[in-house]
Coordinates of C-alpha atoms and ligand atoms in Angstrom, one line a residue:
X29 CA -11.4 26.1 -7.6
X30 CA -9.6 22.7 -7.1
X31 CA -10.2 20.7 -4.3
X32 CA -7.5 20.8 -1.2
X33 CA -4.7 18.7 -1.6
X34 CA -4.5 15.9 1.4
X35 CA -1.2 15.6 2.6
X36 CA -0.9 12.9 5.7
X37 CA 1.9 13.6 7.6
X38 CA 3.8 10.3 9.6
X39 CA 6.7 12.0 11.4
X40 CA 7.0 8.3 12.7
X41 CA 10.4 8.1 15.4
X42 CA 13.6 8.8 16.0
X43 CA 14.8 11.9 14.2
X44 CA 11.7 11.4 12.0
X45 CA 9.9 14.9 13.8
X46 CA 12.2 16.8 13.5
X47 CA 12.7 16.7 10.3
X48 CA 9.3 16.5 9.2
X49 CA 8.8 20.2 11.3
X50 CA 10.9 21.9 8.6
X51 CA 9.1 20.3 5.5
X52 CA 6.1 22.0 8.0
X53 CA 7.2 24.8 7.5
X54 CA 8.0 24.7 3.8
X55 CA 4.5 23.2 3.5
X56 CA 2.8 26.4 5.0
X57 CA 5.6 28.7 2.5
X58 CA 4.1 27.1 -0.5
X59 CA -0.2 27.8 1.4
X60 CA 1.4 31.3 1.8
X61 CA 3.6 32.0 -1.4
X62 CA 2.5 29.6 -4.0
X63 CA -1.4 29.7 -3.1
X64 CA -1.3 26.5 -3.1
X65 CA -3.2 24.7 -0.2
X66 CA -3.0 21.7 1.2
X67 CA -5.7 20.0 4.2
X68 CA -1.7 18.5 6.4
X69 CA -3.1 15.2 9.3
X70 CA -0.8 13.6 11.3
X71 CA -0.7 10.9 13.0
X72 CA 1.0 8.8 14.5
X73 CA 3.1 5.1 12.7
X74 CA 5.7 3.2 14.2
X75 CA 7.4 3.3 18.0
X76 CA 5.3 6.7 18.6
X77 CA 1.6 4.0 17.6
X78 CA 3.6 1.2 19.5
X79 CA 2.9 3.5 22.5
X80 CA -0.3 5.0 23.0
X81 CA -1.8 2.3 20.9
X82 CA 0.2 -0.9 21.7
X83 CA 0.3 -1.7 17.6
X84 CA 3.2 0.4 15.5
X85 CA 0.1 1.6 13.2
X86 CA -3.5 2.1 14.6
X87 CA -6.9 1.0 12.8
X88 CA -7.6 4.7 11.9
X89 CA -4.4 5.7 10.6
X90 CA -4.2 2.9 7.5
X91 CA -7.7 4.9 7.1
X92 CA -6.7 7.8 6.9
X93 CA -3.7 6.8 4.5
X94 CA -5.6 5.0 2.1
X95 CA -7.9 8.5 1.6
X96 CA -4.8 10.3 1.9
X97 CA -3.6 12.0 -2.3
X98 CA 0.1 11.9 -0.8
X99 CA 1.5 9.9 2.0
X100 CA 5.1 11.7 4.0
X101 CA 6.6 9.4 6.0
X102 CA 9.2 10.2 8.4
X103 CA 11.0 6.9 9.9
X104 CA 10.7 4.2 12.1
X105 CA 12.3 2.2 14.5
X106 CA 14.9 2.5 17.3
X107 CA 16.2 0.9 20.8
X108 CA 13.0 1.0 23.1
X109 CA 11.2 -1.3 20.8
X110 CA 13.6 -3.6 19.8
X111 CA 12.7 -7.2 21.2
X112 CA 8.8 -6.9 20.3
X113 CA 7.9 -9.8 18.7
X114 CA 8.4 -8.7 14.9
X115 CA 4.4 -8.5 14.0
X116 CA 4.5 -6.1 16.8
X117 CA 7.2 -3.8 15.1
X118 CA 6.8 -0.1 14.2
X119 CA 8.6 -1.9 11.2
X120 CA 5.1 -3.8 10.5
X121 CA 4.2 -0.5 10.3
X122 CA 5.5 1.0 7.9
X123 CA 4.9 -2.3 6.0
X124 CA 1.4 -2.9 6.8
X125 CA 1.7 1.0 4.7
X126 CA 3.0 -0.2 1.9
X127 CA 1.6 -3.9 1.0
X128 CA -2.7 -2.4 2.1
X129 CA -1.9 0.8 0.7
X130 CA -0.3 -1.0 -2.9
X131 CA 2.8 0.4 -3.0
X132 CA 4.3 -1.7 -5.3
X133 CA 6.7 0.7 -7.4
X134 CA 9.6 2.3 -4.8
X135 CA 11.5 5.2 -6.9
X136 CA 15.5 5.3 -5.2
X137 CA 17.0 8.1 -6.9
X138 CA 20.5 8.5 -6.6
X139 CA 22.3 11.9 -6.9
X140 CA 25.8 13.5 -6.3
X141 CA 24.7 16.7 -5.8
X142 CA 28.0 19.0 -7.7
X143 CA 28.7 20.6 -3.8
X144 CA 28.3 17.0 -2.2
X145 CA 30.9 15.1 -4.4
X146 CA 33.3 15.0 -2.3
X147 CA 31.6 13.7 1.2
X148 CA 31.0 10.6 -0.7
X149 CA 33.7 7.2 0.1
X150 CA 34.3 6.9 -3.8
X151 CA 36.3 9.6 -5.8
X152 CA 34.5 11.9 -6.7
X153 CA 35.8 11.3 -11.0
X154 CA 33.1 8.5 -10.3
X155 CA 30.8 9.9 -8.3
X156 CA 30.3 13.7 -9.3
X157 CA 27.1 14.0 -12.0
X158 CA 25.9 10.2 -10.6
X159 CA 21.7 10.3 -11.5
X160 CA 21.0 7.1 -11.3
X161 CA 17.2 5.9 -10.2
X162 CA 16.3 2.3 -8.7
X163 CA 12.7 1.0 -9.3
X164 CA 12.5 -1.5 -6.6
X165 CA 9.4 -3.9 -6.6
X166 CA 7.9 -3.1 -2.5
X167 CA 4.6 -5.8 -2.2
X168 CA 5.7 -9.0 -2.9
X169 CA 9.2 -11.6 -3.2
X170 CA 10.3 -12.7 0.9
X171 CA 8.5 -9.9 2.3
X172 CA 6.1 -11.3 2.0
X173 CA 5.9 -14.2 1.1
X174 CA 4.5 -17.3 2.1
X175 CA 4.1 -20.0 4.0
X176 CA 6.9 -18.7 6.5
X177 CA 8.3 -18.2 10.5
X178 CA 10.7 -20.2 12.7
X179 CA 9.5 -24.0 14.0
X180 CA 10.6 -26.4 16.0
X181 CA 11.8 -29.8 14.2
X182 CA 11.7 -32.8 16.2
X183 CA 15.6 -33.1 17.0
X184 CA 15.3 -30.3 18.8
X185 CA 16.7 -27.2 16.3
X186 CA 14.8 -25.0 15.0
X187 CA 13.8 -24.1 11.2
X188 CA 13.8 -20.9 9.4
X189 CA 11.9 -20.3 6.0
X190 CA 11.0 -17.1 3.8
X191 CA 9.4 -18.3 0.5
X192 CA 10.8 -16.3 -2.4
X193 CA 8.2 -14.7 -5.2
X194 CA 6.1 -13.2 -7.5
X195 CA 3.8 -13.8 -10.2
X196 CA 4.1 -12.4 -14.4
X197 CA 2.0 -9.4 -13.4
X198 CA 4.1 -8.5 -10.2
X199 CA 7.0 -8.9 -12.3
X200 CA 5.3 -7.2 -15.3
X201 CA 4.1 -3.0 -13.4
X202 CA 7.3 -2.3 -11.8
X203 CA 9.3 -3.0 -14.7
X204 CA 6.3 -0.9 -16.8
X205 CA 7.3 2.0 -14.4
X206 CA 11.0 1.6 -14.6
X207 CA 10.8 1.8 -18.5
X208 CA 8.0 4.4 -18.7
X209 CA 11.3 6.2 -16.2
X210 CA 13.4 5.5 -18.8
X211 CA 11.9 7.1 -21.5
X212 CA 12.0 10.7 -20.0
X213 CA 15.3 9.7 -19.6
X214 CA 18.8 8.6 -21.2
X215 CA 16.5 5.7 -21.7
X216 CA 18.5 2.9 -20.4
X217 CA 17.6 0.4 -17.8
X218 CA 19.6 -1.8 -16.4
X219 CA 17.2 -5.2 -14.2
X220 CA 19.3 -7.3 -11.2
X221 CA 18.0 -11.2 -9.5
X222 CA 19.9 -13.5 -9.7
X223 CA 18.1 -15.9 -12.5
X224 CA 21.5 -18.8 -12.8
X225 CA 19.9 -20.0 -9.2
X226 CA 16.6 -18.8 -8.6
X227 CA 14.2 -19.5 -10.2
X228 CA 11.5 -16.8 -9.5
X229 CA 15.1 -14.9 -10.9
X230 CA 13.9 -16.8 -13.7
X231 CA 10.8 -15.1 -14.2
X232 CA 11.9 -12.3 -13.4
X233 CA 14.4 -12.3 -16.3
X234 CA 11.9 -13.7 -18.6
X235 CA 8.8 -11.3 -17.8
X236 CA 11.4 -7.7 -18.2
X237 CA 12.9 -9.2 -21.7
X238 CA 9.2 -10.3 -22.2
X239 CA 7.6 -6.6 -21.8
X240 CA 10.4 -4.8 -23.3
X241 CA 10.1 -6.1 -26.6
X242 CA 6.6 -6.0 -26.3
X243 CA 6.4 -2.4 -24.8
X244 CA 9.9 -0.6 -24.5
X245 CA 11.9 -2.0 -27.7
X246 CA 13.2 2.2 -27.9
X247 CA 14.2 0.8 -24.6
X248 CA 18.1 -1.4 -24.0
X249 CA 17.9 -3.5 -21.4
X250 CA 20.2 -5.0 -19.6
X251 CA 19.7 -8.4 -18.0
X252 CA 22.8 -8.5 -14.9
X253 CA 22.6 -10.5 -12.0
X254 CA 22.4 -8.7 -8.4
X255 CA 25.5 -9.7 -6.9
X256 CA 28.2 -8.4 -9.9
X257 CA 25.0 -5.3 -10.3
X258 CA 26.9 -4.6 -6.6
X259 CA 29.2 -4.4 -7.8
X260 CA 29.4 -2.4 -10.3
X261 CA 27.5 0.0 -8.5
X262 CA 31.0 0.8 -7.0
X263 CA 33.2 0.6 -9.1
X264 CA 31.6 2.1 -12.5
X265 CA 28.3 4.0 -11.2
X266 CA 28.0 6.4 -13.4
X267 CA 27.1 3.3 -16.0
X268 CA 23.4 3.1 -14.8
X269 CA 20.7 5.0 -16.2
X270 CA 17.2 2.7 -14.6
X271 CA 17.7 0.2 -12.4
X272 CA 14.8 -2.4 -11.6
X273 CA 14.6 -4.7 -9.5
X274 CA 13.1 -7.4 -7.0
X275 CA 12.1 -6.1 -3.2
X276 CA 15.5 -7.6 -1.4
X277 CA 17.7 -6.9 -3.8
X278 CA 16.1 -3.8 -4.1
X279 CA 16.8 -3.2 -0.3
X280 CA 20.2 -3.7 -0.6
X281 CA 21.5 -1.6 -3.6
X282 CA 19.5 1.4 -3.4
X283 CA 20.8 1.3 0.3
X284 CA 24.7 0.9 -1.5
X285 CA 23.7 3.8 -4.0
X286 CA 23.2 5.8 -1.7
X287 CA 26.1 6.4 0.1
X288 CA 28.0 6.9 -3.7
X289 CA 26.1 10.3 -3.1
X290 CA 28.1 11.2 -0.7
X291 CA 24.7 11.0 2.0
X292 CA 22.1 9.4 2.9
X293 CA 20.5 12.3 5.1
X294 CA 19.7 13.4 1.8
X295 CA 17.7 10.7 -0.9
X296 CA 14.1 11.3 -1.2
X297 CA 11.7 7.8 -2.1
X298 CA 8.8 7.8 -3.1
X299 CA 7.0 3.9 -3.0
X300 CA 3.5 4.0 -5.6
X301 CA 0.4 1.7 -6.1
X302 CA -0.8 1.4 -9.3
X303 CA -2.9 4.2 -10.6
X304 CA -7.6 4.0 -10.5
X305 CA -10.1 5.3 -12.8
X306 CA -10.2 7.9 -11.1
X307 CA -7.0 8.8 -12.6
X308 CA -6.5 8.6 -9.1
X309 CA -2.5 6.8 -7.4
X310 CA -2.1 5.8 -4.1
X311 CA 1.7 7.5 -2.8
X312 CA 3.8 7.1 -0.3
X313 CA 7.1 8.8 -0.1
X314 CA 9.8 8.8 2.6
X315 CA 13.8 8.9 3.1
X316 CA 16.1 6.5 2.4
X317 CA 17.7 7.0 5.6
X318 CA 16.5 5.3 8.7
X319 CA 15.4 7.2 12.6
X320 CA 18.8 7.4 13.6
X321 CA 18.0 7.0 17.3
X322 CA 21.8 7.9 18.2
X323 CA 21.4 11.8 17.7
X324 CA 17.2 11.8 18.0
X325 CA 16.2 15.2 19.7
X326 CA 19.3 16.7 19.3
X327 CA 18.6 19.1 16.2
X328 CA 21.9 17.2 15.3
X329 CA 20.0 15.5 12.0
X330 CA 19.8 16.6 8.0
X331 CA 16.1 17.0 6.4
X332 CA 16.7 17.1 2.7
X333 CA 16.4 14.3 2.4
X334 CA 12.5 14.4 4.1
X335 CA 12.0 18.1 1.8
X336 CA 13.3 16.5 -0.8
X337 CA 10.5 13.9 -0.4
X338 CA 8.6 16.0 0.1
X339 CA 8.8 17.3 -3.2
X340 CA 8.9 14.7 -4.7
X341 CA 5.2 14.4 -3.6
X342 CA 4.5 17.3 -6.1
X343 CA 5.2 16.3 -8.6
X344 CA 4.4 12.3 -9.1
X345 CA 1.0 13.3 -7.0
X346 CA 0.2 16.6 -7.2
X347 CA 1.5 18.0 -10.7
X348 CA 3.6 20.2 -9.2
X349 CA 7.1 19.8 -10.7
X350 CA 7.7 23.7 -10.5
X351 CA 6.8 23.5 -7.1
X352 CA 9.1 20.7 -6.9
X353 CA 11.8 22.6 -9.0
X354 CA 11.3 25.1 -6.7
X355 CA 12.1 22.9 -3.2
X356 CA 15.0 20.5 -5.2
X357 CA 16.6 24.3 -7.1
X358 CA 16.4 25.8 -2.6
X359 CA 17.8 22.6 -1.9
X360 CA 21.4 22.9 -4.0
X361 CA 21.9 26.6 -3.5
X362 CA 22.4 26.5 0.4
X363 CA 24.6 23.6 -0.4
X364 CA 26.4 25.2 -3.0
X365 CA 27.0 28.9 -0.6
X366 CA 28.4 25.6 2.2
X367 CA 25.8 25.4 4.2
X368 CA 26.5 21.7 6.0
X369 CA 24.6 19.0 8.7
X370 CA 26.4 17.3 10.2
X371 CA 26.5 14.4 7.9
X372 CA 27.9 16.2 5.0
X373 CA 30.2 18.4 7.4
X374 CA 32.9 19.3 5.0
X375 CA 36.2 21.2 5.7
X376 CA 35.5 24.8 5.5
X377 CA 31.4 24.9 4.9
X378 CA 29.5 25.6 7.6
X379 CA 28.1 23.4 10.7
X380 CA 24.1 23.7 11.1
X381 CA 21.7 22.3 12.7
X382 CA 18.7 21.1 11.6
X383 CA 16.7 24.7 12.6
X384 CA 19.0 26.4 10.7
X385 CA 19.3 24.4 7.4
X386 CA 15.2 24.4 7.5
X387 CA 16.0 28.2 8.0
X388 CA 18.9 28.7 4.7
X389 CA 16.1 26.5 2.9
X390 CA 13.4 29.1 3.2
X391 CA 15.1 32.3 2.9
X392 CA 16.4 30.1 -0.4
X393 CA 13.2 29.6 -1.5
X394 CA 12.0 33.3 -0.2
X395 CA 15.3 34.6 -2.6
X396 CA 14.5 32.9 -5.3
X397 CA 10.2 33.9 -5.7
X398 CA 11.0 37.9 -4.7
Ligands
LIG409 C1 13.9 0.1 3.6 C2 14.0 -0.1 5.0 C3 12.7 -1.2 5.3 C4 13.6 -1.8 4.8 C5 13.2 -1.5 6.6 C6 12.9 0.2 7.3 C7 11.3 -2.2 7.2 O1 16.0 -1.2 5.4 O2 12.8 1.3 3.0 O3 14.5 -0.2 3.0 O4 13.9 -4.1 4.2 O5 12.6 -2.5 3.4
LIG410 MG1 17.2 -1.2 3.6

């Protein structure tokens, strides 16, 4: 029999724990109904870890993450920890996971569910059927570049510095992920940078083009300045298939793309490392939305993004595409019947709580596998 699947769950802060509870129910459902055994461990990250251990992620938790087949994370951060110094903030827990697990490729799909097209701030015809995959570089660029810091100048002013830096290999490995994904989709990649003002952008453009010419001539490659891409995303979003971009531009463009779909509460993400000698690849899955402290603990949050993140882990870490499809279809069915959490509420729909959304999805799963 195959070994159990090791899943580390880090619910984190804010709405993280309550949406993750719904995921646990689906994991249990998989155990019972599909006879898929998961070894699930749960641990702390972010503010929760700061409160318990004084650090945004403890070393023991890092060890567990390094050894898990997949990590599923809720969300980190909240007003309680806003005034901590940079290195101690909840967000550093997430950044440490990304960096030490070397999760350089962040996949952020922006898919517009037909039932939700009217929840978008854009017109239905612009977003209906939207299916973009943003591949964001996640372990380099200005997020981690040195030198960084705030220093005092002799005249009493202060100076803040961050460094945007990329190497050939960092660019090529993330571009490769984008080209490979494009091959399974519409075979189009748009690479975004600011080659008109930044040397790191010139390098990015050249290296992506080189890799394309060497290995991916069957994929259509287009280069676009990141500011133009931001504009095109709201002008005509369906022109895009796969977008590949750096850490900072990817952070911004993926939030923008997410909102096109009607709700941040719907979007999952996967962060992947390289495939090692044993064929394994480290991976972390998390919703694109944050910890939403304003609604935390009130049973209002939408658990779908986290559930779909679990579905992505089934697809990319556990080779369980069929089960991933099942969850995605269950979500679709529930939306089609007009069940909505507050964030995606529409006229005439039934507004439900986090737990009732979980109930509905479990019932849909039951129905589909009956
Ligand atoms: C994201 C978030 C993070 C980022 C924060 C929480 C550090 O905005 O995952 O997009 O900037 O990468
Ligand atoms: Mg962000």
